[in-house]
mmCIF file of C-alpha atoms in Angstrom:
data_model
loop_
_atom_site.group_PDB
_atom_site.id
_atom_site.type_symbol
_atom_site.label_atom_id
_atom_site.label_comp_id
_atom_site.label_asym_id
_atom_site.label_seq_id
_atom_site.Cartn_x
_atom_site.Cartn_y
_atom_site.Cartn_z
ATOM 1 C CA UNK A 1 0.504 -44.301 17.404
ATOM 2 C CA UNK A 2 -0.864 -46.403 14.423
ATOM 3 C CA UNK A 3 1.380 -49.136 13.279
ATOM 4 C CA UNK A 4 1.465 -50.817 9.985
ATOM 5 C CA UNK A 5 2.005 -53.888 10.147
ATOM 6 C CA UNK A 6 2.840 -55.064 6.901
ATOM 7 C CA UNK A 7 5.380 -52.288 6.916
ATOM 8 C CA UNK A 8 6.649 -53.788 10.117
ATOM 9 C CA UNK A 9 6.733 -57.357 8.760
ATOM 10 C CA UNK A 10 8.718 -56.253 5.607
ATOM 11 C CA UNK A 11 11.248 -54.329 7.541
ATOM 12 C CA UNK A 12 11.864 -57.635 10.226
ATOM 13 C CA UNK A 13 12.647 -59.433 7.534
ATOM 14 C CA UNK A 14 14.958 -57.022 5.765
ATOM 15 C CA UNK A 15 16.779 -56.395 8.641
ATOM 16 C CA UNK A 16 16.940 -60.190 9.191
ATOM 17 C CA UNK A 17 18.016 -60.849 5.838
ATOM 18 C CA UNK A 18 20.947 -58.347 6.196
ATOM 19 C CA UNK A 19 19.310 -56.664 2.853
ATOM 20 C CA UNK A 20 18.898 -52.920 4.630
ATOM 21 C CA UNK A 21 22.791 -52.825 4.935
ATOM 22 C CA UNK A 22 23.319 -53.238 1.210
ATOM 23 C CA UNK A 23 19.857 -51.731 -0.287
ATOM 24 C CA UNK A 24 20.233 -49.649 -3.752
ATOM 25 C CA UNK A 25 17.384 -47.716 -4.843
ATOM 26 C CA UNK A 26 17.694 -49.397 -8.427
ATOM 27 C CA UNK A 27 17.433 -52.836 -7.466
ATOM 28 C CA UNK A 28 14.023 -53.266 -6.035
ATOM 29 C CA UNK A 29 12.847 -54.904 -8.713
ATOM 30 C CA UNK A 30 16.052 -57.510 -8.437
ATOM 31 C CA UNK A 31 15.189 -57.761 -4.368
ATOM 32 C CA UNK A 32 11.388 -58.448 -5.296
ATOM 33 C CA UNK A 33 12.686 -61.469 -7.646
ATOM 34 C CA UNK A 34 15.506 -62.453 -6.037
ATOM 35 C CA UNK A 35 14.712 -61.967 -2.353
ATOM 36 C CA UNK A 36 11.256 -62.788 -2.431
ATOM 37 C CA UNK A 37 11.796 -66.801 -1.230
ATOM 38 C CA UNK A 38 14.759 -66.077 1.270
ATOM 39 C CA UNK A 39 12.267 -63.230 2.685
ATOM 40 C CA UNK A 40 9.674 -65.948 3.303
ATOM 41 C CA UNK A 41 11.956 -68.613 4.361
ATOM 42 C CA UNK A 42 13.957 -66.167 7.580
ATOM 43 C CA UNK A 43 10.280 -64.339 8.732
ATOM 44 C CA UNK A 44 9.283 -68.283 8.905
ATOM 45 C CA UNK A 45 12.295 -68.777 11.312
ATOM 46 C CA UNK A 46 11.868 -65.483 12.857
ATOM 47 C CA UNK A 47 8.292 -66.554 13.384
ATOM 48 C CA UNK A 48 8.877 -69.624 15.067
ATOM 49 C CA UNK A 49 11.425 -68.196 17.460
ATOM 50 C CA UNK A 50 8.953 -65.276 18.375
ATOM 51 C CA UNK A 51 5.830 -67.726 18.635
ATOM 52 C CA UNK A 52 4.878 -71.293 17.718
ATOM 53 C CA UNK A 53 5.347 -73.572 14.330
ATOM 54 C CA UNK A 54 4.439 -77.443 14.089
ATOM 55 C CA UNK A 55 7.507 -78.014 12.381
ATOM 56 C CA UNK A 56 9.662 -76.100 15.513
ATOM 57 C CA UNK A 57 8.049 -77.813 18.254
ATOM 58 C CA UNK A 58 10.927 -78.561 20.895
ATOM 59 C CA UNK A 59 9.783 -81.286 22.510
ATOM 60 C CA UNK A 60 12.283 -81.097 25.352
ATOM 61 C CA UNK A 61 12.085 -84.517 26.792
ATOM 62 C CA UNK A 62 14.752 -84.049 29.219
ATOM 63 C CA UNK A 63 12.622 -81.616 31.008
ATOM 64 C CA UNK A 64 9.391 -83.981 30.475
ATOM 65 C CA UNK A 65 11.931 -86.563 32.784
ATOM 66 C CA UNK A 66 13.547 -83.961 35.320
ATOM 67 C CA UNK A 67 10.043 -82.910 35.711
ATOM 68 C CA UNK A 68 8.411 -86.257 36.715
ATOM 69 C CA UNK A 69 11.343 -87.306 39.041
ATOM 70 C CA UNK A 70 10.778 -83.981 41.016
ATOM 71 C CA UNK A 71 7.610 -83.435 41.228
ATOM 72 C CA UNK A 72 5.373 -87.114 40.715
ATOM 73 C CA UNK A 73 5.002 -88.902 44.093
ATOM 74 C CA UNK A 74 4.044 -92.788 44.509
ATOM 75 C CA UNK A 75 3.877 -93.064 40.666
ATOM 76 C CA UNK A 76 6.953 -94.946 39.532
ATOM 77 C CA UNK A 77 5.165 -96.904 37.019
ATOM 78 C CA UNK A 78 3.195 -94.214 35.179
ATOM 79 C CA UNK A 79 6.831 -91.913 35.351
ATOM 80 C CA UNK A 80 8.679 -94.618 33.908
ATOM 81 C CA UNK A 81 6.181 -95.191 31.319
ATOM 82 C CA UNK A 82 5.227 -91.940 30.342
ATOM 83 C CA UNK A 83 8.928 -90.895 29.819
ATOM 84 C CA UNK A 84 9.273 -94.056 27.765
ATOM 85 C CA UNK A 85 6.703 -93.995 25.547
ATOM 86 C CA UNK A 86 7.122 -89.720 24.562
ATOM 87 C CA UNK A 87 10.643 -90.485 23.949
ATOM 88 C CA UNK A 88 10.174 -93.011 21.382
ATOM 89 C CA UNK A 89 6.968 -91.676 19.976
ATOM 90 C CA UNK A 90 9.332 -88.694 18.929
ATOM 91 C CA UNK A 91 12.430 -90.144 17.820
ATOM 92 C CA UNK A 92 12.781 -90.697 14.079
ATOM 93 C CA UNK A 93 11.598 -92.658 11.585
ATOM 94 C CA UNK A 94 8.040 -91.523 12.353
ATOM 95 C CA UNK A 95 6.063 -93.849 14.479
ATOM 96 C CA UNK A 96 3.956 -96.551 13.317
ATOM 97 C CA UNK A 97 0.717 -95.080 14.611
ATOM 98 C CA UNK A 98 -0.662 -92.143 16.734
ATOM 99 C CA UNK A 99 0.677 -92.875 20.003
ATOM 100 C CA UNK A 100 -2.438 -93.293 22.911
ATOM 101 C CA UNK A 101 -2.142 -93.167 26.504
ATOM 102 C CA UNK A 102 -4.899 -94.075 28.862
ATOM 103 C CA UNK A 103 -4.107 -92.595 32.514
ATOM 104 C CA UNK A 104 -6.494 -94.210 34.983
ATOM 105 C CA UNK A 105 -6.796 -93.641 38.820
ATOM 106 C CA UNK A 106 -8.275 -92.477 41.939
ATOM 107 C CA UNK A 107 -8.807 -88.598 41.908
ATOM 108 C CA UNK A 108 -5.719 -86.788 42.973
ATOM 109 C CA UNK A 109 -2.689 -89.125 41.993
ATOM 110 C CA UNK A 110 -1.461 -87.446 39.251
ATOM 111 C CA UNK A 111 -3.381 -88.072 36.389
ATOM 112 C CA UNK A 112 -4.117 -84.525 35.265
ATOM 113 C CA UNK A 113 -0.317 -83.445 37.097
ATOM 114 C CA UNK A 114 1.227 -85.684 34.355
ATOM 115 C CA UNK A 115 -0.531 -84.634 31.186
ATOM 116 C CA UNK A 116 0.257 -80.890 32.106
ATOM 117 C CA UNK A 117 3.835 -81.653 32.041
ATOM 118 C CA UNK A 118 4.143 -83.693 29.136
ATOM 119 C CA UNK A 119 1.970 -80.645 27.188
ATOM 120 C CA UNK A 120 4.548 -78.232 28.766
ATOM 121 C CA UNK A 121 7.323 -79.986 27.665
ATOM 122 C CA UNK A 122 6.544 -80.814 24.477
ATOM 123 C CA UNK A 123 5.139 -77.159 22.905
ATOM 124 C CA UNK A 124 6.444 -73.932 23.195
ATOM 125 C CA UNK A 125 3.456 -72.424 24.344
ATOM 126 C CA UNK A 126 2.679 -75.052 26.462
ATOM 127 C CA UNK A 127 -1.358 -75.659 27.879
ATOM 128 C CA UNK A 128 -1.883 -72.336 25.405
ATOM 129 C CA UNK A 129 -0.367 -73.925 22.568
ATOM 130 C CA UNK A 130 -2.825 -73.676 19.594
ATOM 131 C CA UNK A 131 -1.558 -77.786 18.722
ATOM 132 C CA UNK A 132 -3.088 -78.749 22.051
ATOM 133 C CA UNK A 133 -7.255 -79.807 22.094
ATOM 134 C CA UNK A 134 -8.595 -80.054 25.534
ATOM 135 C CA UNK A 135 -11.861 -82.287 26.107
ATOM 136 C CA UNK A 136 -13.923 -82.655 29.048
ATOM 137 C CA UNK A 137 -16.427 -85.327 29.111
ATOM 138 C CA UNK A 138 -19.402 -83.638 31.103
ATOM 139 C CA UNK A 139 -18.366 -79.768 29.513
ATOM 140 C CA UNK A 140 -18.496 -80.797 26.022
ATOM 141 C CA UNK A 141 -20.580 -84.207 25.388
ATOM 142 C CA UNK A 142 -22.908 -83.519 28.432
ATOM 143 C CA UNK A 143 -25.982 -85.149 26.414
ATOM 144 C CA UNK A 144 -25.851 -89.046 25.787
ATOM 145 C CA UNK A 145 -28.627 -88.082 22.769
ATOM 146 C CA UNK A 146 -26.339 -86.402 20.854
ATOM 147 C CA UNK A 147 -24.015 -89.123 20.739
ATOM 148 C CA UNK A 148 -23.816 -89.398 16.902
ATOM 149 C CA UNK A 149 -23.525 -85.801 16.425
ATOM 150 C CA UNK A 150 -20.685 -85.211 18.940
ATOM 151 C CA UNK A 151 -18.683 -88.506 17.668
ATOM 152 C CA UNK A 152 -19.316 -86.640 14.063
ATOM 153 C CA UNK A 153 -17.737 -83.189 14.721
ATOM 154 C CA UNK A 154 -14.993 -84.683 16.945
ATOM 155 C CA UNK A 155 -14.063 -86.210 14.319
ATOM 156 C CA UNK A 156 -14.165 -83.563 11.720
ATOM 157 C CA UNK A 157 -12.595 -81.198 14.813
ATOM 158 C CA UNK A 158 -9.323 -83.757 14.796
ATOM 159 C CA UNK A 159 -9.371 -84.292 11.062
ATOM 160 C CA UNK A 160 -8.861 -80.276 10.481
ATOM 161 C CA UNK A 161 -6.162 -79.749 13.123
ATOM 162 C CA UNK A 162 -3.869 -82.994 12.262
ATOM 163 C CA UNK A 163 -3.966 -81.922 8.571
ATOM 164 C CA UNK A 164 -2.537 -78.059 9.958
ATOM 165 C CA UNK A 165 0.112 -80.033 12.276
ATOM 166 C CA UNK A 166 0.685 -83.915 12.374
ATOM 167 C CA UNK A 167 2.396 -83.346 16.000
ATOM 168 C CA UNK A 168 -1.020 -82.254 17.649
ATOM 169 C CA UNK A 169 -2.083 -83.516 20.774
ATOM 170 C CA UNK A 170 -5.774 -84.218 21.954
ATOM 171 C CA UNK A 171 -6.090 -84.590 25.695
ATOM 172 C CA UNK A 172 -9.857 -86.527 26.843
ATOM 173 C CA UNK A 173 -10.602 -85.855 30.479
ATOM 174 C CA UNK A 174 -12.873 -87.498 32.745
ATOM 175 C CA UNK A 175 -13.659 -90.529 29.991
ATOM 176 C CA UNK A 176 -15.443 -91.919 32.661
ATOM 177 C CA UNK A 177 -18.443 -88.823 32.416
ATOM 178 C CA UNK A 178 -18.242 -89.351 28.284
ATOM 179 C CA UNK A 179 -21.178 -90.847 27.206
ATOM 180 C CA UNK A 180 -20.598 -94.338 25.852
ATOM 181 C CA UNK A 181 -19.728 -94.475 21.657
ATOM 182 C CA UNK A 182 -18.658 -91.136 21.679
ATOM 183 C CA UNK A 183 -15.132 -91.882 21.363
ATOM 184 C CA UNK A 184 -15.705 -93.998 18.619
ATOM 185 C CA UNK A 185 -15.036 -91.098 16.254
ATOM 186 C CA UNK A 186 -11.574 -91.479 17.514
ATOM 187 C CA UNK A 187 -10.946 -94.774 16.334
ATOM 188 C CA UNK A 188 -9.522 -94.285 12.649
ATOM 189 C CA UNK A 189 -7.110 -92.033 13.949
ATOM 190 C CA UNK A 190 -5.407 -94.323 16.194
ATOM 191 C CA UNK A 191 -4.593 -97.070 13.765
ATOM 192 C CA UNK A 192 -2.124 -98.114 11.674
ATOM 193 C CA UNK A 193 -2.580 -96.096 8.557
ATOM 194 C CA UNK A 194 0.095 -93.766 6.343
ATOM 195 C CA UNK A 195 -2.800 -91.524 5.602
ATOM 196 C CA UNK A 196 -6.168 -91.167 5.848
ATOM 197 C CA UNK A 197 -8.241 -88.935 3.003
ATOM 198 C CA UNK A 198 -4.364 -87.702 2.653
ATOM 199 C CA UNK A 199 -3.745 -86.649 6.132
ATOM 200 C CA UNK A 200 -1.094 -88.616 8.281
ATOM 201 C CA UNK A 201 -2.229 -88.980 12.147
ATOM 202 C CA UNK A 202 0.662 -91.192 13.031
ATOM 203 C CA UNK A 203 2.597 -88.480 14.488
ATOM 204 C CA UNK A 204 -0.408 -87.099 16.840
ATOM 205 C CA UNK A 205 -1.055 -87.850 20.599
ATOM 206 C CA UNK A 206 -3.770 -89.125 22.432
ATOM 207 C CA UNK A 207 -4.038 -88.686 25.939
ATOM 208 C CA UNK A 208 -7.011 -90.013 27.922
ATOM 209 C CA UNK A 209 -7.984 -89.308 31.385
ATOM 210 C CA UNK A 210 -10.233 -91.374 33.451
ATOM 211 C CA UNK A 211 -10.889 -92.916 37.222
ATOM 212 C CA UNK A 212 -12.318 -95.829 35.742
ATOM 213 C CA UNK A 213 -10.138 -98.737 36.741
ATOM 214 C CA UNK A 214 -9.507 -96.850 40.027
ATOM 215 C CA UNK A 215 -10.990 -100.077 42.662
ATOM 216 C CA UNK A 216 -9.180 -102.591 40.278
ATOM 217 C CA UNK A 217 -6.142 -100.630 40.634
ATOM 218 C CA UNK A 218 -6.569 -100.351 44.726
ATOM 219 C CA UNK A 219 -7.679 -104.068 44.632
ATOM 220 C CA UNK A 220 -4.059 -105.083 43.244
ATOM 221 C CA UNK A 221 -2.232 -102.624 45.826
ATOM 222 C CA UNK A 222 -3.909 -103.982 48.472
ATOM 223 C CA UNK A 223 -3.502 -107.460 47.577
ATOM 224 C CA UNK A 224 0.293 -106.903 47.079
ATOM 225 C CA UNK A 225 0.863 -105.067 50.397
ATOM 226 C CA UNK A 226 -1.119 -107.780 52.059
ATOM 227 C CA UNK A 227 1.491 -110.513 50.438
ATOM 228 C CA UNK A 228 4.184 -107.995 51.933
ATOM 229 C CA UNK A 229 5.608 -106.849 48.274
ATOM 230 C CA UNK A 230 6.744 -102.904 48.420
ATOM 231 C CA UNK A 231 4.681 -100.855 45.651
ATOM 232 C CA UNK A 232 8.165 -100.216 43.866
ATOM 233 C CA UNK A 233 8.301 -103.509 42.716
ATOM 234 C CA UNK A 234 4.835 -103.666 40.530
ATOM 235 C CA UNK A 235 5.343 -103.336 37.363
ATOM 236 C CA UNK A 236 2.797 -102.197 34.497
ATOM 237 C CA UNK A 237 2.639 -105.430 33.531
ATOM 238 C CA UNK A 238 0.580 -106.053 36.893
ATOM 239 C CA UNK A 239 -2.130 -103.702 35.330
ATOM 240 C CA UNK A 240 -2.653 -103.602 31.909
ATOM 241 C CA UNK A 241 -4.955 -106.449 31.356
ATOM 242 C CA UNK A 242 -6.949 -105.695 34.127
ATOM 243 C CA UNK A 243 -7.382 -102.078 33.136
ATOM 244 C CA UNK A 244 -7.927 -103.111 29.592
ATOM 245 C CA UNK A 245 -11.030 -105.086 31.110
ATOM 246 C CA UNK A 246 -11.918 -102.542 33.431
ATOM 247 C CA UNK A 247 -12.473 -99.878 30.761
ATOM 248 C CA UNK A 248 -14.373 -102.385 28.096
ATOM 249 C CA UNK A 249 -17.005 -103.580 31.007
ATOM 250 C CA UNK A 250 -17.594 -100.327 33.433
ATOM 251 C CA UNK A 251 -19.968 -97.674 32.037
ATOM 252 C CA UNK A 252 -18.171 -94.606 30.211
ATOM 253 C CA UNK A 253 -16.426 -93.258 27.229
ATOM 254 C CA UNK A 254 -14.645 -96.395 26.871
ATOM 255 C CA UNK A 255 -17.742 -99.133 27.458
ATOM 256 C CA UNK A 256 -17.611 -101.743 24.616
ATOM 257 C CA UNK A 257 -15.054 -99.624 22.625
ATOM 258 C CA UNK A 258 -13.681 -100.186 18.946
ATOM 259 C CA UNK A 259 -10.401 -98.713 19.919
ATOM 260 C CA UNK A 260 -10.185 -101.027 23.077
ATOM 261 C CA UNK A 261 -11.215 -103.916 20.954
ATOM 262 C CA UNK A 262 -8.994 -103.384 18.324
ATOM 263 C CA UNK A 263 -6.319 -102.906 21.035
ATOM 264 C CA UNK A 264 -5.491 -99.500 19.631
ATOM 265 C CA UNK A 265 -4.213 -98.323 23.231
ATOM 266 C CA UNK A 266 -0.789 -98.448 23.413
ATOM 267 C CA UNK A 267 -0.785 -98.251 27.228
ATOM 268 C CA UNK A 268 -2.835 -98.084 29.894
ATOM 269 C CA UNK A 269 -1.081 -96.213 32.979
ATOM 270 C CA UNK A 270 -2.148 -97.036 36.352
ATOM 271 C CA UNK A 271 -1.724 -94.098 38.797
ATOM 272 C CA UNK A 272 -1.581 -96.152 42.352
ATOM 273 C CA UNK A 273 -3.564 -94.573 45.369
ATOM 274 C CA UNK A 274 -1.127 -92.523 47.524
ATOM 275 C CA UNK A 275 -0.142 -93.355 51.039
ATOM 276 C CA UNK A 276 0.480 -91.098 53.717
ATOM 277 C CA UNK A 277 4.308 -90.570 52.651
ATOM 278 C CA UNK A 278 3.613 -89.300 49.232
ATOM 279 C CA UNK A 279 0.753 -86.936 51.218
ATOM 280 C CA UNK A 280 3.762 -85.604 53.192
ATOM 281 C CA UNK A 281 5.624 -85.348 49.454
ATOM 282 C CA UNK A 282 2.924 -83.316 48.792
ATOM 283 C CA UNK A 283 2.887 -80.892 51.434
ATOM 284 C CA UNK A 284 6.194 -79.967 51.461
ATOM 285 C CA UNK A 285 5.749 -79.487 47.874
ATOM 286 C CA UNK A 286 3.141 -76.985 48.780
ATOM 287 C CA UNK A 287 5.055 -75.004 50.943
ATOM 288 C CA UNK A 288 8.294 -74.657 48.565
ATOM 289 C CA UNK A 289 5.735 -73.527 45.413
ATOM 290 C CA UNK A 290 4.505 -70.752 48.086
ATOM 291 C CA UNK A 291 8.024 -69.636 49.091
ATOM 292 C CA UNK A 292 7.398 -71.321 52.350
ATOM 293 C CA UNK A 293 10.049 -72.970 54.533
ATOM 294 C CA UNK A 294 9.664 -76.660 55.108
ATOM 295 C CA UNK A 295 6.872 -77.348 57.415
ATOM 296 C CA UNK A 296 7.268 -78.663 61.032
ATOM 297 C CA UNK A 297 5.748 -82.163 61.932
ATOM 298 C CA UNK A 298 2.836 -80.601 63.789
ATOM 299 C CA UNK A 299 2.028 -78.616 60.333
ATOM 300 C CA UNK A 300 1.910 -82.225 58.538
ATOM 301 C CA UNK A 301 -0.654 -83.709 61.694
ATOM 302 C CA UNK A 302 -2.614 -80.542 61.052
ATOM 303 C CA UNK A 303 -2.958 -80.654 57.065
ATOM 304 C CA UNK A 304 -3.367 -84.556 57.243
ATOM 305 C CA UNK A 305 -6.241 -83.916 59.640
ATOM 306 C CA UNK A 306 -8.164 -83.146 56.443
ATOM 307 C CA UNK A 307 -7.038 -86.348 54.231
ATOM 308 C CA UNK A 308 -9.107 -89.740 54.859
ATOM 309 C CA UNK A 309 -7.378 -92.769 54.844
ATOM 310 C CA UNK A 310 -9.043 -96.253 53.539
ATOM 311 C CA UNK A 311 -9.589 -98.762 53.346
ATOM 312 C CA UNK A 312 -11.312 -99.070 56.628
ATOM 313 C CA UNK A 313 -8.974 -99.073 59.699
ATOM 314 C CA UNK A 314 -6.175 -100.049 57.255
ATOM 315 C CA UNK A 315 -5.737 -96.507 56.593
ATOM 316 C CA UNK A 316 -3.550 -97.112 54.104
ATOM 317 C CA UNK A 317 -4.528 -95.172 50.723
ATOM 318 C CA UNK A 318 -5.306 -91.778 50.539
ATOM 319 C CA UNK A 319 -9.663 -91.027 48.720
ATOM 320 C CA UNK A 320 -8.687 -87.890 47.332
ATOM 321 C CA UNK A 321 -4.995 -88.192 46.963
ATOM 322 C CA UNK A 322 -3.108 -84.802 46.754
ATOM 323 C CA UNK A 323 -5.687 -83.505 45.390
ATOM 324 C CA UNK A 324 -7.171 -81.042 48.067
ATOM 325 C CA UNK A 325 -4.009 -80.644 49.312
ATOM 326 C CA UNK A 326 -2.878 -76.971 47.976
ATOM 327 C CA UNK A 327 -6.247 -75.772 49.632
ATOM 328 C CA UNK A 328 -5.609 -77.294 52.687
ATOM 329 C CA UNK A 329 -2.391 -75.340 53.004
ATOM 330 C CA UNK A 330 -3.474 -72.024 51.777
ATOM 331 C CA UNK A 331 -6.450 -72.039 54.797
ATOM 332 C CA UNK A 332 -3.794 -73.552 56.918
ATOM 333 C CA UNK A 333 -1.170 -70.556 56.111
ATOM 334 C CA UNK A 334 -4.319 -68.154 57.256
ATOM 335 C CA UNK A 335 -4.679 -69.775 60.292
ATOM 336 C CA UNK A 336 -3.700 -68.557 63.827
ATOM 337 C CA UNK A 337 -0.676 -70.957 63.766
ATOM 338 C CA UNK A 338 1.209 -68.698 61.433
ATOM 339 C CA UNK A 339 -0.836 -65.442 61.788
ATOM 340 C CA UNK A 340 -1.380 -65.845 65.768
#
């Protein structure tokens, strides 16, 4: 069967007008007059309820919260933080500027685990969502001499999208793998300005991804722990400058940057190194997202038999952090200790 469309799309939006019910043959010309704007105006709302609109996007912040107090481990900082700094980027009047995170970490903490949920969160169609501009630093800026040319169309790529929805967000993974002036193009976008050529960034996000930082961050745990202060009671305030640093000296996207210069960063969120408790977290987590029941303690010896521990015979931070850990349990589950 052939559908047309247009056909389709004219009788939505009579039916949702309620104009079928009371159609007369000798009016058509009145509905095409009359009609014509409250037509437009319910197939917009009918639209956005269907599918996506910039101007519908629900930014459900209480899930953004319930979701980072279930399912974040070890990361009270960046949870508090994060949650903060969404909430008031999208409460009215409109922000001063674009709001920019910088996530920075070992591999595995939650870095990537957090920007997935605030994307989820905020747009209806989630990691599809067409307001939502993904960036890897080795995928698309692989060559360091084509600097100038990648810093130009990233620009002209966020210019074009902020002027078709102010509430877009660009995510930037591995920074650290971004060859150095690149993000550079990002700059004008970040800073205080109404408008720029006529297009208004201040409602847009910024999210950048990196594991530069990560051995300062360690450094400071370590340190801490050694002075016998709990984890819980660092603040970001115990971070910031050093990350700040971190990212302006160490080679990457960020090395000798405008928009750390010009302090255009709003803040930089330190994911801490896991310890073995927030593995176990982890785990357990694993299980209950594969309908599992909660593993036994010889389960945990046998998945942590996989996870190094540093530093040295501390033993005391996780390298890899959750990451491996989903693998780990799907070989585990195939194993003769469930099979057998």
């Amino acid at each position: 069967m052939i559908c047309d469309w247009k056909i389709i799309h004219l009788f939505i939006t009579l039916l949702w007008t309620g104009t079928i019910a009371s159609f007369d043959p000798l009016s058509v010309t009145g509905i095409g007059v009359g009609a014509g704007s409250m037509f437009s105006a319910n197939w917009n709302k009918m639209f956005c309820i269907l599918g996506e609109c910039c101007y519908e996007i629900p930014h459900n912040l209480t899930m953004l919260e319930s979701s980072l107090k279930e399912h974040l481990f070890g990361q009270h900082i960046a949870r508090d933080v994060v949650t903060q700094a969404i909430k008031a980027h999208f409460k009215d009047p409109p922000p001063g500027k674009a709001l920019v995170l910088s996530f920075n970490g070992l591999p595995g903490g939650g870095k990537t685990f957090v920007s997935q949920f605030i994307i989820k969160s905020l747009y209806k169609s989630g990691l599809q969502s067409q307001y939502v501009h993904y960036f890897n630093g080795r995928t698309h800026f692989p060559l360091k001499s084509k600097t100038d040319i990648y810093k130009i169309h990233l620009g002209d790529w966020i210019r074009g999208n902020v002027s078709q929805c102010g509430r877009s967000l660009f995510l930037f993974d591995e920074v650290d793998k971004t060859p150095e002036g690149v993000l550079d193009g990002v700059k004008p976008f970040l800073d205080y300005h109404e408008h720029i050529d006529g297009i208004d960034f201040r409602k847009a996000t910024f999210i950048f991804v990196s594991n530069t930082g990560s051995q300062i961050i360690a450094e400071k745990l370590l340190e801490f722990w050694e002075k016998g202060g709990k984890r819980e009671n660092l603040q970001l305030s115990d971070f910031e400058d050093l990350l700040r640093k971190g990212l302006f000296n160490e080679k990457g996207g960020f090395y000798k940057s405008d928009t750390i210069e010009s302090n255009l960063i709003d803040h930089y969120v330190p994911f801490l190194p896991l310890e073995e408790s927030h593995i176990r977290q982890c785990i357990e987590a694993e299980f209950h997202h594969r309908g599992k029941e909660i593993p036994h303690e010889e389960v945990y010896k046998e998945v942590l038999k996989g996870v190094t521990f540093g530093p040295g015979s501390l033993r005391l931070f996780a390298h890899s952090g959750c990451k491996r850990i989903s693998s780990k349990v799907a070989a585990l589950l195939e194993s003769p200790l469930f099979t057998g």
